[in-house]
Amino acid sequence: MNQDKIRNVAIIAHVDHGKTTLVDQLFKQSGMFRDNQEVAERLMDSMDLERERGITIASKNGSYNYKGHLINIIDTPGHADFGGQVERVLRMADGCLLLVDAQEGPMPQTYFVLKKALANNLPIIVVINKIDKPAARCEWVVDQVFDLFVKLNAPDELLDFPVIYASAKDGYALKEMGDSPEDMRPISDMIIAHVPAPVGSADAPLQMQVNSIEYSPYLGRMGIGKVVNGALRVNENIVVAKRDGTITPVRISKIFRFECDQKVPTDRAGVGEIIAVAGTEEITVGVTFTDPDNPRPLPLIDIDPPTLSMNFIPNDSPFAGLEGKFVTSRHLEARLSKETLSDVALRVEPLTDAVGYRVSGRGELHLSILIEKMRREGYEFQITRPEVIMKTENGQLLEPYEELTIDVDEEYKGAVIEKLGNLKGQMIDMTQDRGMARLVYKIPTRALLGFRSEFMTDTKGMGIMNYVFAEYAPHAGEITNRVNGVLLAMEDCTTVAFALFNLQERGRLFLGAGERVYRGQIIGENSRNSDMVVNPAKGKKLTNMRASGTDENVVLTPPVRMSLEDCIAFINDDELVEVTPESIRLRKKGDNKFKKRG
């Protein structure tokens, strides 16, 4: 492929601002599909979890042809918890499309991903998406984006950024708001005009850095990256420069180009091409493929440190081994080690005081996605309450803080401000427009553990909250996350409707009738601040004087079914979440000494 005809573009945006939908339209309108071909919606979101949650979790690569140019598209995650991937894949890009919602404007993750792009000095094309929204305010959004560039100290040449207006859902883009809508060609024209061709020399020694990893059941581990210099050929002897500085000889067995969302085998790849390489187990993120006679490793990728950790320990509950295929600590170790090969933002360390592993990541979502993936693969284990990772500098204890942005109806603004004040939040900014208030806070990361469910309750489900890591700052002192105690099962049994009917006055129940529970399992939340041991299998005593048929039917309030994230946010330090392929249970640690309630 002619180097001057290649354009490598990363698409960056806040969660749900339309990145993946935009990529769908670019591919469909490029003519890469047959007219009668059935094309999946959100084509690049290939993981089940991505389709279920409507977010991009792992970066993806694809390409399309336009006016004799090959445009390589890198679809990046929008959530800051997966920012480690954004940092890596921007190494492959020569420019960025920054998508911003025409109503919401720049959001916390917009700030985060734009900061990473500017750090690489990449030219930015701003796409104001969702202009079909009734409440769209494009001029205001452009002003906000400009202010964000200034806030991030963007170079003068990047401040004069081009702007495109689009509706990815309806499949059109406009150079000016008054233009008539036709198709997505204005975006492709802008990419060719404003994104430079990749630099590099075909005559220089080979350099290609692995920026992300994929797994194939047939080919094993595959490294994805851009050829910076030289050329790469199948069955060629090269060397791998590892992160620790060592150099290992390898032979490449397969090279794949990206066409649309598919990988197509090729014999050779030249400068500027984004490819996937198979054939060696030495592939990890950050390694450089280079010439054996003149090895030239590329600079290592700097990754922001993790801010949250939790312990993964083997399941030791009475139901251990009944539902999972992989249950031992050795299974856990192998799976977590495999994950660190592709996710450099994840850290895994063995526990020194118990059997298990301390897993550190960027946030609750980062770790909960890993847990959910393991669960679906057949793993069974337990996790502890998340803990923020503290630092000590110059004798002062520091903790991570987030910049929290909340959009809420003015009616609920007071309740949210009061709650955040109790959680040591510091208000940075407040704006009001069209009956909505936007609150910006600096708040300790640990204060947000479990806050989302309370926030949705306080705002009747109508609030939007987003946060991004801000900095390490002095420890904020004691913060109380959960004040209520729990209802604990007294013994191994099966729950009975009559018992649950009498218990539901004591608090919120997490289980319905006919479910097996064990001693020490949490079956509900107590309405008071202490734990209560209860008997969920207590049946009704029947006598000749009171027959069962003469009583009213038992009517149970539907139990609260909590998601994995809800369970992680709910537990205290002396509690665990038991995760299996079929169930998520809450329990107390160890064999508690229960005292029968009188």
XYZ file of C-alpha atoms in Angstrom:
598
model
C 0.000 0.000 0.000
C 1.307 3.450 -0.941
C 2.317 5.151 2.321
C 0.933 8.549 1.180
C -2.528 7.018 0.677
C -2.871 5.701 4.263
C -4.737 7.583 7.013
C -4.708 6.219 10.573
C -7.489 7.778 12.670
C -8.564 7.130 16.268
C -12.145 7.940 17.259
C -12.304 9.310 20.798
C -15.344 10.397 22.788
C -17.230 10.213 26.058
C -19.372 7.122 26.695
C -22.521 6.973 24.526
C -21.664 9.939 22.298
C -21.950 7.719 19.207
C -18.454 6.476 18.247
C -19.429 2.941 17.262
C -22.572 4.053 15.404
C -20.472 6.521 13.407
C -18.011 3.760 12.449
C -20.959 1.579 11.319
C -22.120 4.298 8.922
C -18.641 4.961 7.528
C -18.231 1.260 6.755
C -21.713 0.823 5.279
C -21.447 3.872 3.024
C -17.946 2.969 1.812
C -19.373 0.170 -0.372
C -17.567 -2.612 1.513
C -20.791 -4.602 1.973
C -23.105 -6.124 -0.624
C -26.507 -4.483 -0.985
C -28.220 -7.654 0.290
C -25.674 -8.342 3.056
C -27.006 -8.340 6.588
C -24.803 -6.096 8.735
C -25.037 -6.164 12.534
C -25.784 -2.950 14.386
C -22.778 -1.590 16.318
C -20.554 -3.766 14.171
C -17.332 -3.084 16.090
C -18.815 -4.015 19.493
C -18.069 -7.723 19.148
C -18.117 -8.719 22.853
C -21.399 -9.834 24.456
C -20.807 -7.448 27.367
C -20.358 -4.517 24.960
C -23.650 -5.214 23.221
C -25.490 -5.709 26.519
C -24.188 -2.515 28.132
C -23.988 -0.352 25.021
C -20.385 0.685 25.678
C -17.036 -0.041 24.045
C -14.821 -2.009 26.444
C -11.915 -3.049 24.215
C -10.396 -0.999 21.395
C -11.083 -2.333 17.884
C -9.464 -1.895 14.487
C -11.070 -1.673 11.068
C -10.605 0.075 7.727
C -12.380 1.201 4.580
C -11.366 2.537 1.158
C -12.340 6.043 0.040
C -11.156 7.884 -3.092
C -8.087 5.674 -3.423
C -7.122 6.069 0.249
C -7.049 3.397 2.948
C -8.560 4.855 6.121
C -7.704 2.787 9.207
C -10.197 3.359 12.029
C -9.327 2.729 15.689
C -12.465 2.615 17.853
C -11.449 3.435 21.439
C -13.286 2.891 24.756
C -15.027 6.008 26.060
C -14.989 5.206 29.783
C -11.993 6.401 31.816
C -11.769 3.000 33.549
C -10.480 1.656 30.201
C -8.193 4.616 29.612
C -5.152 2.328 29.626
C -6.268 1.144 26.176
C -6.724 4.707 24.900
C -3.136 5.569 25.877
C -1.809 2.556 23.978
C -3.795 2.697 20.759
C -3.177 6.422 20.196
C 0.395 5.365 19.343
C -1.049 3.862 16.138
C -2.961 7.015 15.126
C -1.818 10.030 13.096
C -4.963 12.030 13.893
C -8.217 11.871 15.880
C -11.911 12.354 15.413
C -13.264 13.862 18.653
C -17.004 13.140 18.948
C -19.066 15.417 21.173
C -22.807 15.171 21.846
C -24.669 18.172 20.377
C -26.760 18.534 23.545
C -24.464 17.471 26.403
C -21.213 19.043 25.180
C -17.804 17.943 26.529
C -18.054 15.514 29.451
C -15.418 14.202 31.915
C -14.257 11.391 29.645
C -14.043 13.868 26.733
C -11.526 15.783 28.820
C -9.642 12.580 29.620
C -9.303 11.191 26.074
C -8.579 14.610 24.536
C -5.784 15.148 27.060
C -4.185 11.869 25.906
C -4.513 12.838 22.222
C -2.968 16.279 22.770
C -0.097 14.679 24.701
C 0.731 12.842 21.437
C 0.375 16.125 19.478
C -2.241 14.594 17.166
C -4.356 16.850 14.900
C -8.005 16.821 15.994
C -11.173 16.914 13.871
C -14.179 17.804 16.046
C -17.434 16.027 15.130
C -20.567 17.453 16.760
C -22.766 14.340 16.738
C -26.497 13.819 17.366
C -27.475 17.162 15.785
C -30.932 15.615 15.206
C -31.707 15.945 18.935
C -34.475 18.484 19.673
C -32.331 20.084 22.398
C -29.138 20.272 20.271
C -27.087 23.452 20.818
C -24.190 23.207 18.371
C -22.698 26.712 18.733
C -22.546 26.375 22.519
C -20.886 22.948 22.189
C -18.209 24.285 19.801
C -17.440 27.087 22.292
C -17.188 24.558 25.118
C -14.814 22.377 23.074
C -12.613 25.395 22.314
C -12.512 26.267 26.028
C -11.507 22.665 26.752
C -8.627 22.871 24.251
C -7.432 26.078 25.931
C -7.762 24.520 29.396
C -5.554 21.622 28.242
C -2.912 24.042 26.862
C -3.307 22.798 23.308
C -0.682 24.163 20.864
C -1.812 27.154 18.767
C -1.863 25.117 15.547
C -4.367 22.663 17.105
C -6.700 25.397 18.422
C -7.913 26.130 14.879
C -9.610 22.735 14.645
C -12.016 21.838 11.806
C -15.636 21.085 12.792
C -18.113 18.660 11.199
C -21.784 18.329 12.206
C -23.275 14.836 12.041
C -26.126 12.520 12.883
C -24.534 9.069 12.918
C -27.900 7.459 13.622
C -29.421 8.960 10.448
C -26.204 8.519 8.430
C -25.279 12.052 7.324
C -22.653 14.722 8.034
C -22.573 18.452 7.229
C -19.699 20.922 6.782
C -22.037 23.764 7.772
C -25.298 23.574 9.689
C -27.308 24.994 6.771
C -26.200 22.321 4.282
C -28.667 19.712 3.047
C -28.076 16.246 4.565
C -26.851 13.567 2.150
C -24.271 11.071 3.474
C -21.100 10.680 5.576
C -18.653 11.757 2.845
C -17.791 15.126 4.473
C -16.144 13.207 7.364
C -14.032 11.060 5.026
C -13.054 14.155 2.981
C -12.026 15.922 6.191
C -9.908 12.939 7.302
C -8.005 12.890 3.997
C -7.485 16.674 4.087
C -6.521 17.181 7.740
C -4.928 13.925 8.944
C -1.343 13.513 7.680
C -0.031 10.329 6.094
C 2.105 8.203 8.448
C 5.776 9.146 8.632
C 8.599 6.627 8.476
C 11.129 5.152 6.094
C 10.727 1.893 4.198
C 14.542 1.603 3.994
C 15.152 1.945 7.751
C 15.434 -1.087 10.110
C 12.107 -2.655 11.111
C 10.216 -1.060 14.035
C 6.702 -2.082 15.094
C 5.334 -1.759 18.628
C 2.504 -3.978 19.892
C -0.256 -1.683 21.202
C -3.021 -4.216 21.865
C -3.533 -7.976 22.039
C -6.154 -10.309 20.561
C -6.585 -14.051 21.091
C -7.368 -16.603 18.403
C -8.276 -20.224 19.268
C -6.219 -21.340 16.234
C -3.271 -18.913 16.185
C -2.909 -18.052 19.870
C -1.870 -14.577 20.938
C -1.907 -11.873 18.238
C -0.193 -8.492 18.558
C -1.706 -5.406 16.886
C 0.354 -2.348 16.020
C 1.596 0.048 13.320
C 4.714 -0.502 11.236
C 6.734 2.646 12.060
C 9.801 1.898 9.897
C 10.919 -0.837 7.530
C 8.731 -3.736 6.449
C 7.499 -6.992 7.991
C 7.251 -10.277 6.042
C 5.835 -13.722 6.800
C 8.435 -16.297 7.967
C 11.027 -13.564 8.434
C 13.514 -13.865 11.308
C 13.237 -10.803 13.559
C 13.745 -10.029 17.260
C 11.380 -8.874 20.021
C 12.617 -6.130 22.354
C 10.753 -6.737 25.633
C 9.706 -4.278 28.324
C 12.570 -5.398 30.603
C 15.174 -4.625 27.933
C 15.916 -8.206 26.859
C 15.900 -9.231 23.177
C 14.526 -12.582 21.906
C 14.639 -13.968 18.327
C 11.251 -14.946 16.817
C 9.728 -15.949 13.473
C 6.437 -14.450 12.299
C 4.001 -17.072 10.958
C 1.006 -14.891 10.011
C 0.344 -11.229 9.175
C -3.189 -9.834 8.863
C -4.468 -6.538 7.456
C -7.792 -5.064 8.592
C -10.519 -4.787 5.964
C -13.752 -3.400 7.364
C -14.103 -5.326 10.659
C -12.344 -8.468 9.351
C -8.711 -9.612 9.345
C -7.305 -10.617 5.937
C -3.973 -12.485 5.615
C -1.105 -10.806 3.753
C 2.536 -11.696 3.059
C 4.029 -8.266 3.713
C 3.238 -5.034 5.576
C 4.908 -1.676 4.942
C 5.316 1.643 6.748
C 2.110 3.093 8.202
C 0.026 -0.067 7.957
C -1.853 -1.276 11.046
C -1.611 -5.056 11.217
C -2.119 -8.080 13.470
C 0.826 -10.476 13.874
C 0.747 -14.115 15.044
C 3.350 -16.775 15.593
C 5.046 -16.124 18.915
C 4.164 -16.346 22.593
C 6.602 -13.462 23.220
C 3.903 -10.957 22.228
C 2.870 -8.652 25.081
C 1.718 -5.041 25.063
C 4.599 -2.601 24.617
C 7.162 -4.947 23.019
C 8.852 -3.854 19.774
C 9.419 -6.054 16.716
C 12.696 -4.928 15.215
C 15.641 -5.865 13.003
C 17.994 -8.552 14.416
C 21.086 -6.868 12.918
C 20.180 -3.361 14.110
C 17.593 -3.604 16.952
C 15.901 -0.298 17.743
C 13.248 -0.580 20.509
C 10.573 2.114 20.523
C 9.922 4.120 23.741
C 7.813 2.285 26.321
C 4.194 3.320 26.848
C 3.538 5.292 30.044
C 0.395 4.049 31.789
C -1.513 5.919 34.511
C -1.384 3.959 37.790
C -4.414 2.009 39.101
C -6.528 3.706 41.772
C -8.679 0.821 43.105
C -7.957 -2.734 44.251
C -9.838 -5.779 45.538
C -8.893 -9.302 46.561
C -9.821 -12.326 44.436
C -9.858 -15.428 46.654
C -10.964 -19.054 46.116
C -14.560 -19.792 47.073
C -14.839 -21.463 50.505
C -18.601 -21.171 51.041
C -20.775 -24.263 51.695
C -21.799 -24.112 48.007
C -18.189 -24.046 46.738
C -17.566 -26.086 43.582
C -21.238 -26.743 42.812
C -21.618 -24.303 39.913
C -18.162 -23.443 38.543
C -15.628 -25.323 36.377
C -12.521 -23.444 37.588
C -12.439 -23.138 41.359
C -8.847 -23.377 42.658
C -6.289 -20.649 43.336
C -4.171 -22.077 40.522
C -7.021 -21.509 38.077
C -7.362 -17.936 39.351
C -3.657 -17.279 38.963
C -3.553 -18.574 35.377
C -6.590 -16.521 34.289
C -5.445 -13.293 35.936
C -1.929 -13.679 34.500
C -3.443 -14.082 31.042
C -5.465 -10.880 31.515
C -2.393 -8.824 32.446
C -0.803 -9.710 29.097
C -3.451 -7.732 27.212
C -4.478 -5.198 29.886
C -1.415 -3.280 31.045
C -3.551 -1.069 33.323
C -4.275 -4.150 35.491
C -1.942 -5.280 38.284
C -2.047 -8.688 39.988
C -0.088 -9.538 43.161
C -0.336 -12.654 45.377
C -1.673 -12.031 48.895
C 0.891 -12.479 51.670
C -1.541 -13.213 54.526
C -4.039 -15.488 52.730
C -4.613 -17.571 49.597
C -5.631 -15.331 46.716
C -4.616 -12.306 44.681
C -4.820 -8.549 45.016
C -6.093 -7.137 41.705
C -5.702 -3.391 41.048
C -7.368 -1.428 38.254
C -8.649 1.949 37.122
C -12.062 1.788 38.788
C -15.163 -0.201 39.693
C -16.221 -0.727 36.073
C -12.743 -1.865 35.017
C -12.675 -4.585 37.693
C -16.353 -5.576 37.440
C -16.009 -6.203 33.676
C -13.073 -8.542 34.402
C -15.124 -10.358 37.071
C -18.103 -10.725 34.711
C -15.876 -12.087 31.905
C -14.353 -14.670 34.289
C -17.796 -15.622 35.558
C -19.038 -16.340 32.052
C -15.952 -18.437 31.340
C -16.820 -20.786 34.229
C -14.732 -19.360 37.086
C -15.968 -19.460 40.673
C -14.366 -17.251 43.349
C -14.969 -14.569 45.980
C -14.124 -10.864 46.009
C -13.650 -8.397 48.843
C -14.774 -4.798 49.169
C -12.880 -2.437 46.831
C -10.185 -0.292 48.445
C -8.628 2.856 47.042
C -4.846 2.799 46.648
C -3.278 5.335 48.993
C 0.116 7.045 48.661
C 2.470 8.632 51.161
C 4.540 11.621 50.050
C 6.681 13.748 52.378
C 5.042 12.078 55.355
C 1.511 13.009 54.201
C -1.159 10.406 53.349
C -2.674 10.995 49.897
C -5.726 9.400 48.272
C -7.158 9.501 44.716
C -9.791 12.118 43.885
C -12.251 12.135 40.992
C -13.765 15.005 39.064
C -17.491 14.234 39.242
C -19.956 15.814 36.802
C -23.660 15.518 37.529
C -26.575 16.551 35.293
C -29.818 16.637 37.227
C -33.238 18.312 37.244
C -33.213 21.436 39.418
C -35.926 19.822 41.562
C -33.423 17.245 42.892
C -30.367 19.515 43.025
C -30.625 20.203 46.769
C -30.730 16.533 47.783
C -27.673 15.740 45.629
C -25.670 18.714 46.996
C -26.472 17.660 50.586
C -25.437 14.046 49.935
C -22.155 15.037 48.240
C -21.346 17.414 51.083
C -21.580 14.522 53.557
C -19.224 12.532 51.294
C -16.477 15.228 51.502
C -17.184 16.514 47.997
C -15.984 20.010 47.077
C -18.081 21.899 44.512
C -15.991 23.345 41.674
C -18.719 24.680 39.387
C -22.506 24.862 39.008
C -24.460 25.960 35.935
C -28.198 25.946 35.220
C -29.937 25.880 31.850
C -33.446 24.928 30.696
C -34.447 23.535 34.079
C -31.343 21.334 34.359
C -28.368 21.858 36.669
C -24.802 20.711 35.998
C -22.731 20.217 39.152
C -18.975 19.663 39.027
C -17.294 18.276 42.167
C -13.874 17.154 43.299
C -14.520 14.146 45.522
C -12.535 11.227 47.020
C -12.741 8.046 44.940
C -13.834 5.980 47.955
C -16.822 8.300 48.499
C -18.243 7.184 45.149
C -18.226 3.472 46.034
C -21.915 2.628 46.244
C -23.017 6.203 45.549
C -24.578 5.559 42.136
C -27.564 3.560 43.468
C -28.305 6.230 46.114
C -27.975 8.928 43.462
C -30.453 7.195 41.139
C -32.901 6.840 44.032
C -32.543 10.509 45.039
C -33.085 11.709 41.448
C -35.912 9.240 40.639
C -33.682 7.666 37.976
C -33.409 10.904 35.995
C -29.864 11.992 36.951
C -26.650 11.420 34.982
C -23.291 11.111 36.739
C -19.830 10.701 35.223
C -16.424 10.893 36.817
C -12.779 10.769 35.818
C -9.575 10.506 37.851
C -8.336 13.986 38.808
C -5.319 13.713 41.145
C -3.911 12.437 44.414
C -4.655 14.866 47.258
C -4.566 14.832 51.099
C -6.685 12.161 52.825
C -10.211 13.464 53.468
C -10.830 11.616 56.753
C -13.526 9.121 57.692
C -16.348 8.550 55.167
C -19.358 6.347 55.959
C -20.635 4.529 52.871
C -23.290 2.186 54.317
C -25.004 2.719 57.667
C -27.506 -0.165 57.590
C -26.776 -3.678 58.812
C -27.750 -6.904 57.054
C -30.086 -9.875 57.539
C -28.099 -13.121 57.890
C -29.372 -16.669 57.385
C -29.151 -18.698 60.615
C -28.554 -22.086 58.954
C -28.390 -23.991 55.668
C -31.965 -24.160 54.384
C -34.439 -23.295 51.625
C -36.330 -20.007 52.026
C -40.053 -20.202 52.829
C -42.623 -17.571 51.806
C -44.203 -17.455 55.282
C -40.842 -16.636 56.917
C -39.949 -14.012 54.297
C -43.378 -12.386 54.719
C -42.605 -11.749 58.388
C -39.023 -10.648 57.623
C -39.820 -8.105 54.926
C -40.920 -5.625 57.596
C -37.339 -5.734 58.942
C -35.773 -4.354 55.758
C -35.141 -5.041 52.048
C -34.928 -8.689 50.989
C -32.516 -9.844 48.256
C -34.047 -13.329 47.798
C -37.464 -14.792 47.047
C -39.111 -17.997 48.261
C -37.761 -21.428 47.364
C -34.083 -20.418 47.130
C -31.287 -22.372 48.835
C -29.189 -20.385 51.309
C -26.418 -21.260 53.758
C -25.388 -20.181 57.237
C -23.905 -16.679 57.124
C -25.350 -15.752 53.724
C -26.760 -12.220 53.464
C -30.416 -12.415 52.452
C -31.341 -8.744 52.886
C -30.535 -5.296 54.260
C -31.631 -4.511 57.799
C -33.585 -1.298 58.362
C -31.366 -0.642 61.424
C -27.624 -0.148 61.697
C -26.896 -3.571 63.214
C -26.749 -7.072 61.718
C -29.629 -9.460 62.501
C -29.548 -13.266 62.367
C -32.855 -14.604 61.041
C -34.478 -17.903 60.061
C -35.776 -17.651 56.456
C -37.077 -21.261 56.613
C -39.420 -20.828 59.556
C -42.730 -22.499 58.612
C -46.199 -21.969 59.972
C -47.305 -24.102 62.921
C -50.549 -25.857 62.016
C -53.006 -27.250 64.599
C -56.583 -28.507 64.604
C -57.691 -25.027 65.667
C -55.793 -23.210 62.836
C -55.878 -24.902 59.466
C -53.776 -23.514 56.644
C -56.757 -23.076 54.346
C -58.492 -20.500 56.550
C -55.690 -17.897 56.402
C -55.089 -15.163 53.862
C -52.562 -15.759 51.117
C -49.012 -14.622 51.849
C -48.134 -11.634 49.621
C -44.406 -10.980 49.273
C -42.847 -7.720 48.139
C -40.635 -8.511 45.107
C -37.036 -8.917 46.288
C -34.300 -6.456 45.270
C -32.190 -8.166 42.588
C -28.759 -6.572 42.642
C -26.290 -6.556 39.765
C -22.623 -7.434 40.213
C -21.702 -3.725 40.470
C -24.476 -3.194 43.060
C -23.150 -6.090 45.166
C -19.550 -4.825 45.010
C -20.701 -1.363 46.081
C -22.949 -2.754 48.867
C -20.562 -4.892 50.923
C -18.552 -3.747 53.949
C -15.036 -4.783 54.962
C -16.261 -7.938 56.818
C -18.333 -9.176 53.864
C -17.675 -10.954 50.551
C -19.304 -11.308 47.139
C -19.425 -14.950 46.003
C -19.284 -15.091 42.193
C -20.168 -18.233 40.198
C -21.304 -18.786 36.586
C -24.897 -19.134 37.805
C -25.182 -16.978 40.941
C -23.968 -13.887 42.759
C -24.309 -14.186 46.546
C -23.390 -11.971 49.490
C -21.960 -13.445 52.693
C -20.078 -12.646 55.884
C -16.399 -13.534 56.070
C -15.455 -16.712 57.921
C -17.655 -18.790 60.234
C -19.453 -16.128 62.251
C -20.660 -16.975 65.768
C -24.387 -16.410 65.408
C -26.536 -15.667 68.352
C -30.128 -16.799 68.025
C -32.563 -13.914 68.146
C -34.983 -14.197 71.042
